[in-house]
XYZ file of C-alpha atoms in Angstrom:
581
model
C -10.699 -6.622 -118.396
C -11.589 -6.499 -122.061
C -8.961 -5.449 -124.634
C -11.039 -2.410 -125.564
C -10.713 -1.147 -122.005
C -6.905 -0.997 -122.178
C -5.653 2.588 -122.663
C -2.532 3.478 -124.597
C 0.464 3.153 -122.272
C 4.146 4.067 -122.532
C 6.008 1.471 -124.543
C 9.697 1.235 -125.326
C 10.725 1.289 -128.957
C 12.447 -1.910 -130.171
C 16.228 -1.911 -129.871
C 18.708 -4.740 -130.320
C 20.654 -7.156 -128.119
C 23.474 -4.660 -127.624
C 21.423 -1.581 -126.836
C 18.228 -2.938 -125.337
C 14.886 -1.197 -125.936
C 14.908 2.508 -126.724
C 13.072 4.983 -124.481
C 9.543 5.859 -125.567
C 8.794 9.154 -127.245
C 6.516 10.980 -124.801
C 6.066 14.328 -126.574
C 5.205 17.501 -124.698
C 2.869 15.967 -122.136
C 4.201 14.636 -118.859
C 4.374 10.845 -118.713
C 1.360 9.418 -116.865
C 1.698 8.747 -113.150
C 2.366 5.146 -112.143
C 0.957 4.088 -108.798
C 2.143 6.696 -106.289
C 4.877 8.018 -108.597
C 4.310 11.365 -110.339
C 6.703 12.742 -112.930
C 8.323 16.176 -112.870
C 9.634 17.980 -115.920
C 12.940 19.850 -115.471
C 13.810 22.969 -117.447
C 17.075 23.130 -119.407
C 19.878 25.317 -118.102
C 22.461 27.227 -120.088
C 25.406 28.717 -118.153
C 26.820 32.181 -118.903
C 28.731 31.954 -122.183
C 31.616 33.764 -123.831
C 31.312 33.519 -127.623
C 29.246 30.353 -127.239
C 31.708 28.720 -124.823
C 31.200 28.100 -121.113
C 34.342 29.415 -119.368
C 36.476 27.154 -117.185
C 37.097 23.430 -117.164
C 34.992 21.050 -115.069
C 36.797 18.260 -113.217
C 34.360 15.615 -114.528
C 31.558 15.733 -117.085
C 29.123 12.819 -117.053
C 27.185 12.004 -120.207
C 23.903 10.462 -119.085
C 21.807 11.186 -116.003
C 20.372 7.731 -115.477
C 21.025 5.672 -112.341
C 24.670 4.935 -113.204
C 25.474 8.553 -114.063
C 23.832 9.886 -110.906
C 25.502 7.207 -108.749
C 28.871 8.187 -110.198
C 28.191 11.871 -109.513
C 27.277 11.122 -105.884
C 30.363 8.940 -105.516
C 32.535 11.795 -106.768
C 30.693 14.184 -104.455
C 31.624 11.963 -101.494
C 35.230 12.833 -102.306
C 34.490 16.531 -102.817
C 34.829 16.376 -106.611
C 32.379 18.458 -108.622
C 30.722 17.125 -111.746
C 28.346 18.166 -114.519
C 25.695 15.712 -115.728
C 24.379 16.079 -119.279
C 20.975 14.385 -119.560
C 19.102 14.485 -122.871
C 15.698 13.789 -121.287
C 13.897 16.253 -119.039
C 12.413 13.720 -116.606
C 13.617 10.643 -114.802
C 13.113 7.493 -116.855
C 9.745 6.458 -118.228
C 8.901 2.832 -117.474
C 10.216 0.642 -114.692
C 13.010 -1.024 -116.730
C 15.512 -2.200 -114.101
C 13.647 -3.535 -111.091
C 15.858 -5.752 -108.857
C 18.533 -4.216 -106.636
C 21.071 -6.551 -105.000
C 22.526 -6.416 -101.485
C 25.839 -5.306 -102.971
C 24.104 -2.400 -104.715
C 22.313 -1.507 -101.490
C 25.702 -1.279 -99.771
C 26.745 1.153 -102.499
C 23.522 3.131 -102.024
C 24.342 3.406 -98.319
C 27.661 5.090 -99.105
C 25.829 7.423 -101.494
C 23.212 8.389 -98.902
C 20.188 6.988 -100.755
C 19.719 3.748 -98.799
C 16.869 4.862 -96.467
C 14.643 5.797 -99.420
C 15.450 2.555 -101.252
C 14.574 0.429 -98.220
C 11.451 2.411 -97.362
C 9.906 1.874 -100.799
C 11.575 -1.287 -102.115
C 10.123 -4.740 -101.564
C 12.646 -7.179 -100.038
C 12.717 -10.801 -101.134
C 14.934 -13.815 -100.598
C 13.986 -16.481 -103.130
C 11.708 -17.826 -105.786
C 9.979 -20.788 -107.340
C 10.119 -22.432 -110.761
C 7.387 -24.508 -112.391
C 7.444 -26.990 -115.254
C 4.025 -26.802 -116.869
C 2.021 -26.548 -113.607
C 4.280 -28.503 -111.212
C 6.754 -26.762 -108.907
C 10.179 -28.230 -109.672
C 12.647 -25.896 -107.955
C 12.763 -23.441 -105.083
C 15.799 -21.263 -104.363
C 16.826 -19.074 -101.443
C 19.535 -16.439 -101.593
C 21.989 -16.344 -98.658
C 20.361 -14.444 -95.812
C 19.961 -14.618 -92.050
C 18.873 -12.412 -89.171
C 22.401 -11.129 -88.539
C 22.430 -9.142 -91.791
C 21.095 -5.607 -91.953
C 20.301 -5.648 -95.683
C 18.082 -8.038 -97.667
C 19.696 -10.006 -100.493
C 17.430 -8.250 -103.013
C 14.740 -5.600 -103.219
C 12.350 -4.822 -106.054
C 12.137 -1.151 -106.944
C 11.157 0.450 -110.245
C 13.823 2.454 -112.056
C 11.894 5.723 -111.928
C 11.996 5.493 -108.120
C 15.683 4.534 -108.248
C 16.518 7.618 -110.286
C 14.272 9.888 -108.215
C 15.875 8.830 -104.928
C 19.363 9.399 -106.329
C 18.195 12.781 -107.597
C 16.757 13.620 -104.167
C 20.155 12.936 -102.609
C 21.850 15.120 -105.231
C 19.475 17.956 -104.331
C 20.441 17.581 -100.658
C 24.145 17.641 -101.529
C 23.670 20.770 -103.619
C 21.828 22.489 -100.780
C 24.854 21.896 -98.572
C 27.440 22.614 -101.302
C 25.890 24.574 -104.179
C 26.956 23.323 -107.603
C 28.535 20.107 -106.340
C 26.517 18.127 -108.900
C 25.311 20.294 -111.792
C 22.528 18.408 -113.630
C 21.687 19.903 -116.995
C 18.362 18.418 -118.077
C 17.219 18.374 -121.679
C 20.832 18.769 -122.807
C 22.129 16.514 -125.557
C 25.800 15.829 -126.286
C 26.320 16.226 -130.043
C 30.114 16.305 -130.535
C 33.284 15.669 -128.578
C 37.040 15.937 -128.890
C 39.865 15.274 -126.471
C 43.507 16.156 -125.995
C 46.119 15.837 -123.262
C 44.367 18.477 -121.138
C 40.839 17.099 -121.266
C 37.690 16.986 -123.362
C 35.792 19.567 -125.392
C 32.057 18.913 -125.667
C 29.419 20.472 -127.892
C 25.913 20.263 -126.461
C 22.475 21.553 -127.349
C 19.246 22.161 -125.509
C 15.963 23.950 -126.244
C 17.739 27.324 -125.904
C 20.552 26.609 -128.351
C 24.010 25.109 -128.643
C 27.204 25.756 -126.678
C 30.613 24.285 -125.822
C 32.016 23.258 -122.463
C 35.303 21.779 -121.299
C 36.104 19.026 -118.806
C 39.172 17.274 -117.531
C 37.457 13.880 -117.789
C 34.345 12.548 -119.520
C 32.422 9.600 -118.052
C 30.160 7.984 -120.638
C 27.101 6.714 -118.759
C 24.731 7.337 -121.667
C 23.237 3.869 -121.955
C 22.870 1.216 -124.606
C 22.557 3.783 -127.418
C 25.667 5.605 -126.150
C 26.511 8.612 -128.314
C 30.003 8.700 -126.815
C 30.670 5.082 -127.751
C 29.541 5.684 -131.316
C 31.480 8.955 -131.584
C 34.684 7.099 -130.710
C 33.894 4.366 -133.247
C 33.621 1.656 -130.588
C 31.382 -1.398 -130.823
C 29.965 -3.848 -128.307
C 31.210 -7.343 -129.030
C 30.089 -10.677 -127.618
C 27.086 -12.950 -127.838
C 23.606 -11.925 -128.943
C 20.650 -14.268 -128.571
C 17.688 -14.638 -130.905
C 15.178 -15.242 -128.111
C 12.809 -12.295 -127.530
C 10.925 -11.421 -124.379
C 7.917 -9.146 -124.062
C 7.972 -7.163 -120.811
C 4.628 -6.023 -119.431
C 4.090 -4.095 -116.209
C 0.555 -4.160 -114.862
C -1.157 -2.635 -111.844
C -2.742 -5.558 -109.996
C -4.001 -5.604 -106.417
C -2.721 -9.063 -105.469
C -1.701 -10.349 -102.047
C 0.853 -12.809 -103.426
C 4.216 -12.488 -101.612
C 7.276 -10.891 -103.182
C 9.212 -13.709 -104.846
C 10.483 -14.596 -108.289
C 8.223 -17.005 -110.155
C 9.127 -18.719 -113.430
C 6.922 -21.026 -115.511
C 8.553 -23.231 -118.148
C 6.313 -24.495 -120.955
C 3.084 -23.522 -119.165
C -0.135 -24.898 -120.709
C -1.461 -21.348 -121.199
C 1.623 -20.391 -123.243
C 3.194 -23.666 -124.454
C 6.790 -23.662 -125.661
C 7.533 -20.424 -123.781
C 8.867 -19.186 -120.449
C 6.962 -16.726 -118.260
C 8.444 -14.742 -115.343
C 6.598 -12.674 -112.758
C 7.873 -10.197 -110.136
C 6.094 -7.951 -107.661
C 7.112 -4.275 -107.476
C 6.001 -1.388 -105.241
C 2.587 0.268 -105.683
C 0.934 -3.026 -106.729
C 2.890 -3.057 -109.981
C 3.679 -6.537 -111.307
C 6.221 -7.282 -114.012
C 5.443 -10.121 -116.395
C 8.082 -11.253 -118.896
C 7.206 -13.875 -121.466
C 9.198 -15.445 -124.249
C 8.010 -15.048 -127.823
C 8.017 -18.285 -129.770
C 9.766 -18.548 -133.131
C 7.655 -16.914 -135.804
C 5.678 -14.701 -133.415
C 5.587 -11.049 -134.465
C 7.041 -8.550 -132.010
C 4.817 -5.774 -133.312
C 1.676 -7.876 -132.964
C 2.647 -9.036 -129.458
C 2.881 -5.407 -128.282
C -0.555 -4.447 -129.587
C -2.840 -3.498 -126.658
C -5.341 -6.229 -127.530
C -2.607 -8.899 -127.643
C -1.109 -7.669 -124.365
C -4.527 -7.727 -122.676
C -5.331 -11.199 -124.000
C -2.021 -12.674 -122.809
C -2.110 -11.071 -119.366
C -5.694 -12.158 -118.745
C -4.880 -15.710 -119.848
C -1.873 -15.789 -117.520
C -3.786 -14.387 -114.543
C -6.620 -16.851 -115.122
C -4.091 -19.708 -115.072
C -2.539 -18.676 -111.736
C -5.895 -18.064 -110.056
C -5.916 -14.266 -110.144
C -7.968 -13.630 -113.268
C -10.852 -12.254 -111.205
C -8.749 -9.324 -109.942
C -8.917 -5.919 -111.699
C -5.771 -4.843 -113.501
C -4.463 -2.499 -116.174
C -1.247 -2.151 -118.187
C 1.264 0.596 -117.341
C 4.312 -0.290 -119.495
C 5.349 -2.584 -122.331
C 8.618 -3.303 -124.121
C 10.422 -6.104 -125.917
C 13.842 -7.451 -124.985
C 16.496 -9.512 -126.755
C 19.290 -10.849 -124.550
C 22.933 -10.114 -125.235
C 26.227 -10.402 -123.342
C 28.513 -7.827 -124.951
C 31.265 -5.398 -123.982
C 33.663 -2.907 -125.494
C 37.323 -3.935 -125.366
C 38.443 -1.198 -122.953
C 36.529 1.070 -120.593
C 39.177 3.774 -120.758
C 40.014 5.709 -123.911
C 42.444 8.428 -122.853
C 40.246 11.050 -121.121
C 36.991 9.151 -121.700
C 35.736 6.391 -119.407
C 32.713 4.131 -119.954
C 30.294 2.719 -117.386
C 26.956 0.912 -117.307
C 25.171 0.015 -120.527
C 27.449 2.343 -122.469
C 30.241 -0.126 -121.655
C 28.418 -3.453 -121.704
C 25.125 -5.257 -122.261
C 24.005 -8.028 -119.936
C 21.053 -10.442 -120.095
C 18.337 -9.715 -117.546
C 18.504 -13.191 -116.020
C 20.235 -13.005 -112.645
C 19.650 -9.192 -112.589
C 23.207 -8.224 -113.502
C 22.361 -5.215 -115.679
C 21.886 -2.179 -113.438
C 23.637 -3.930 -110.539
C 26.752 -4.217 -112.729
C 26.349 -0.555 -113.598
C 26.286 0.425 -109.927
C 29.455 -1.610 -109.402
C 31.033 0.252 -112.326
C 30.151 3.589 -110.760
C 31.399 2.483 -107.334
C 34.736 1.307 -108.762
C 35.222 4.351 -110.963
C 34.124 7.062 -108.523
C 36.954 6.784 -106.009
C 39.626 6.247 -108.650
C 38.510 9.186 -110.769
C 38.205 11.341 -107.645
C 41.701 10.435 -106.486
C 43.097 11.300 -109.929
C 41.085 14.539 -110.201
C 42.294 15.617 -106.734
C 45.915 14.797 -107.564
C 46.135 12.061 -104.927
C 46.861 9.358 -107.514
C 48.426 9.042 -110.921
C 46.079 8.776 -113.924
C 47.338 5.231 -114.484
C 45.018 4.226 -111.631
C 42.141 4.542 -114.112
C 43.540 1.661 -116.143
C 42.742 -0.604 -113.203
C 39.094 0.462 -113.478
C 38.936 -0.904 -117.003
C 40.860 -4.062 -116.132
C 38.771 -4.896 -113.074
C 35.380 -4.140 -114.542
C 36.034 -6.013 -117.800
C 37.099 -9.024 -115.711
C 33.866 -8.581 -113.740
C 31.900 -8.451 -116.996
C 33.228 -11.842 -118.044
C 32.411 -13.366 -114.639
C 28.898 -11.924 -114.728
C 28.387 -12.787 -118.374
C 29.313 -16.431 -117.847
C 26.566 -16.890 -115.258
C 24.081 -14.736 -117.150
C 24.670 -16.622 -120.407
C 24.151 -19.976 -118.703
C 20.864 -18.714 -117.305
C 19.880 -17.239 -120.679
C 20.586 -20.475 -122.512
C 18.301 -22.269 -120.071
C 15.578 -19.623 -120.057
C 15.663 -19.072 -123.818
C 17.416 -22.024 -125.543
C 19.433 -20.788 -128.547
C 19.221 -24.104 -130.461
C 17.265 -27.340 -130.629
C 20.047 -29.070 -128.679
C 19.715 -26.621 -125.767
C 15.954 -26.988 -125.988
C 16.154 -30.777 -125.628
C 18.569 -30.450 -122.699
C 16.221 -28.057 -120.927
C 13.205 -30.264 -121.538
C 15.061 -33.263 -120.114
C 16.225 -31.319 -117.050
C 12.752 -29.950 -116.366
C 11.007 -33.294 -116.763
C 13.433 -34.950 -114.303
C 13.849 -32.083 -111.838
C 10.827 -32.876 -109.678
C 12.366 -36.249 -108.737
C 16.084 -35.390 -108.827
C 17.269 -32.462 -106.734
C 20.710 -32.355 -108.331
C 19.169 -31.933 -111.769
C 16.777 -29.281 -110.438
C 19.790 -27.116 -109.584
C 20.166 -26.492 -113.333
C 17.107 -24.256 -113.018
C 18.853 -21.963 -110.506
C 18.761 -18.382 -111.918
C 22.209 -17.664 -110.425
C 21.386 -14.295 -108.901
C 24.057 -11.613 -108.968
C 26.598 -11.309 -106.163
C 29.701 -9.255 -105.434
C 32.547 -10.027 -107.840
C 36.100 -10.758 -106.727
C 38.867 -8.987 -108.667
C 41.188 -12.001 -108.719
C 44.035 -10.493 -110.722
C 43.744 -6.858 -109.682
C 46.908 -4.826 -110.111
C 45.916 -2.995 -106.917
C 46.160 -6.035 -104.630
C 49.299 -6.705 -102.567
C 50.846 -9.971 -101.494
C 49.061 -10.984 -98.316
C 49.068 -13.511 -95.515
C 47.030 -16.691 -95.525
C 44.213 -16.652 -92.987
C 41.893 -19.401 -91.823
C 38.919 -17.485 -93.228
C 37.884 -14.113 -94.569
C 37.872 -12.321 -97.919
C 41.031 -12.509 -99.982
C 42.576 -9.557 -101.841
C 40.183 -8.435 -104.560
C 37.075 -9.646 -102.709
C 34.449 -7.346 -101.231
C 34.284 -7.228 -97.447
C 31.089 -9.065 -96.399
C 28.369 -7.598 -94.238
C 28.946 -9.067 -90.741
C 27.271 -8.307 -87.435
C 29.461 -6.673 -84.785
C 26.745 -6.003 -82.225
C 22.972 -5.724 -81.768
C 22.798 -2.586 -83.926
C 26.225 -2.545 -85.523
C 27.584 -4.126 -88.691
C 30.965 -4.204 -90.345
C 29.747 -2.158 -93.316
C 28.924 0.662 -90.848
C 32.688 1.172 -90.578
C 33.198 1.433 -94.340
C 31.324 4.663 -95.059
C 34.270 7.085 -95.224
C 35.427 8.106 -98.721
C 38.880 6.723 -98.000
C 40.892 3.561 -97.544
C 40.147 1.736 -94.297
C 42.620 -0.140 -92.123
C 40.655 -2.664 -90.060
C 42.624 -4.045 -87.100
C 41.073 -7.042 -85.354
C 42.393 -7.990 -81.911
C 45.497 -5.860 -81.850
C 46.990 -2.407 -81.418
C 46.400 0.390 -83.891
C 49.088 0.840 -86.522
C 51.143 4.054 -85.942
C 50.620 5.354 -89.472
C 49.857 9.061 -89.703
C 50.667 10.790 -92.969
C 49.113 14.105 -93.818
C 46.915 13.943 -96.909
C 46.753 10.149 -97.116
C 43.083 9.079 -97.458
C 43.195 6.421 -94.734
C 41.011 5.827 -91.674
C 41.697 3.164 -89.065
C 39.341 1.065 -86.939
C 40.646 -1.153 -84.138
C 38.242 -3.766 -82.753
C 38.661 -6.093 -79.801
C 36.972 -9.462 -79.609
C 33.806 -9.718 -77.479
C 30.671 -11.850 -77.261
C 28.873 -9.820 -79.910
C 31.532 -9.880 -82.619
C 33.130 -13.291 -82.031
C 31.358 -14.828 -85.048
C 32.462 -11.946 -87.268
C 36.059 -12.264 -86.054
C 36.022 -15.977 -86.876
C 34.584 -15.271 -90.338
C 37.478 -12.881 -90.929
C 40.163 -15.333 -89.799
C 40.864 -13.767 -86.417
C 40.921 -16.431 -83.697
C 41.307 -16.230 -79.926
C 45.093 -16.284 -80.135
C 45.862 -14.012 -83.074
C 44.062 -11.235 -84.861
C 43.958 -10.033 -88.452
C 44.462 -6.756 -90.295
C 42.669 -5.760 -93.510
C 43.400 -2.855 -95.838
C 40.177 -2.001 -97.639
C 39.687 0.185 -100.672
C 37.026 2.924 -100.695
C 34.725 0.536 -102.610
C 34.990 -2.067 -99.834
C 37.234 -4.514 -101.714
C 40.277 -5.924 -99.916
C 43.597 -4.474 -101.066
C 45.745 -6.501 -98.642
C 45.489 -8.513 -95.423
C 47.937 -9.592 -92.758
C 47.973 -11.852 -89.721
C 49.590 -9.159 -87.571
C 49.957 -5.409 -87.858
C 52.230 -4.771 -90.860
C 55.378 -2.661 -90.620
C 54.704 0.922 -91.646
C 56.751 0.529 -94.827
C 54.763 -2.563 -95.848
C 51.526 -0.661 -95.325
C 52.865 2.306 -97.279
C 53.809 0.094 -100.223
C 50.358 -1.503 -100.170
C 48.804 1.963 -100.304
C 51.053 2.919 -103.199
C 50.107 -0.222 -105.090
C 46.397 0.293 -104.391
C 46.485 3.854 -105.714
C 46.201 5.816 -102.484
C 49.673 7.320 -102.891
C 51.841 8.381 -105.800
C 54.713 5.894 -106.226
C 57.141 8.817 -106.000
C 55.664 10.106 -102.733
C 58.437 10.607 -100.204
C 56.449 10.382 -97.019
C 57.766 9.391 -93.640
C 55.737 8.215 -90.644
C 54.811 11.053 -88.317
């Protein structure tokens, strides 16, 4: 395809390492369709006002209607808590942006009700290959076997991600009108807070008004207005390396896998990545060399010339293609110091920036929403004390540092920040074909569920021969031909999982706790062993609503021990004077 044949396509505006690229300005026209996806424009809504003020106080207001904001709203809805989403745009996102969704995020999507749509459209994959020049030097496989119901990763463009979450919100609102009130084309322009809640000034095409909320969740992305309004800054490490991101429509039969080329002859001194997405959309990321102009690299002619050169090199240059999205990216691993500021809580890119390598960006945001949703719901419903929200900040900042460590190691290999790193990478790549141990340095370290090692919500627990420890997420294990452990973790409540024993006689009105008692059989024996329950003795796990272990015991705990664990984990007020029924 000649450069002159390339039409103008949506392109992100340059941002920085902390914020990432800015959304494109699309004007009055609808964004062009991409593959089978067609955009819808949503009209702004202004509620009835009294002297410019919306009466009442909403339990939760969410700034930002991207994937993290909508996931948080659905998580709150699971607990019966209403929310208002303020979204400045009037469509779901333009451009694919985030593209890889992890197994952990798919488990979260299952609890939110959006999993069937994600799996129906997303492309599952389990591994990838890395090349040095033209030689394959490393192949990786993510943990996966036939006993698991979810793939380790799927590729799905962000506009589909947002649309499927929106579809689920529409279904919830049909069942419970107003459960999630999305106000499109509505920009937050000022905020204040006091002991009772937050006061927000917003504007849309119809004018400006004020609304009140008990809590504000800032999910408004890398350019977060809320973060700036509170005078907060992202701090951490920013990298100089720049990557151009190009999505093309290409009818290729190549399987869904991650491919990386280091120092390829057709783009020497650079790294090139390639991923397949639904609708024959392929993402190509390539590293700009020092001295290369970002503006020139994003010119349609330069994009067309690079893509054609790359496709020619991998044997697909004869296939028709066209560009559907371009942007430029600079990696950064940054966070604000606290995710809670009185009545304001931060999640997703408003709270942190993460390099794309290892796909920890949106997946971290979904984990934020999953952690925050149940805690904020419990506080809003009066089940728990507001101090529970401090554990959200503590746990997710600890998770940021765990994720950032792996992401930074991958970034320093993918885009060396100095000549020393460059020499180390060159040495590792040149030796990796002959030395498997050295080749492991190329591993992209894909995201996985984080353990909250020092969580204030975890109780002292028994040692078991196996199984997740307090703070870890319960793994997906097969219990039968069509039954998995995560099937039991869908209730918006704490779960008491009793393996090989009698149910615990704990029945307190209003306590968000469900109990499952399983007996060992031929189908679940492997799962029992993985959870530390042997043929002689069982095991008992107390699981939080987000699937992380709060406590575990060898035998059924005394009722008072269980009650104290629930108090510590936030399911009960410490002052609650409840007696077993």
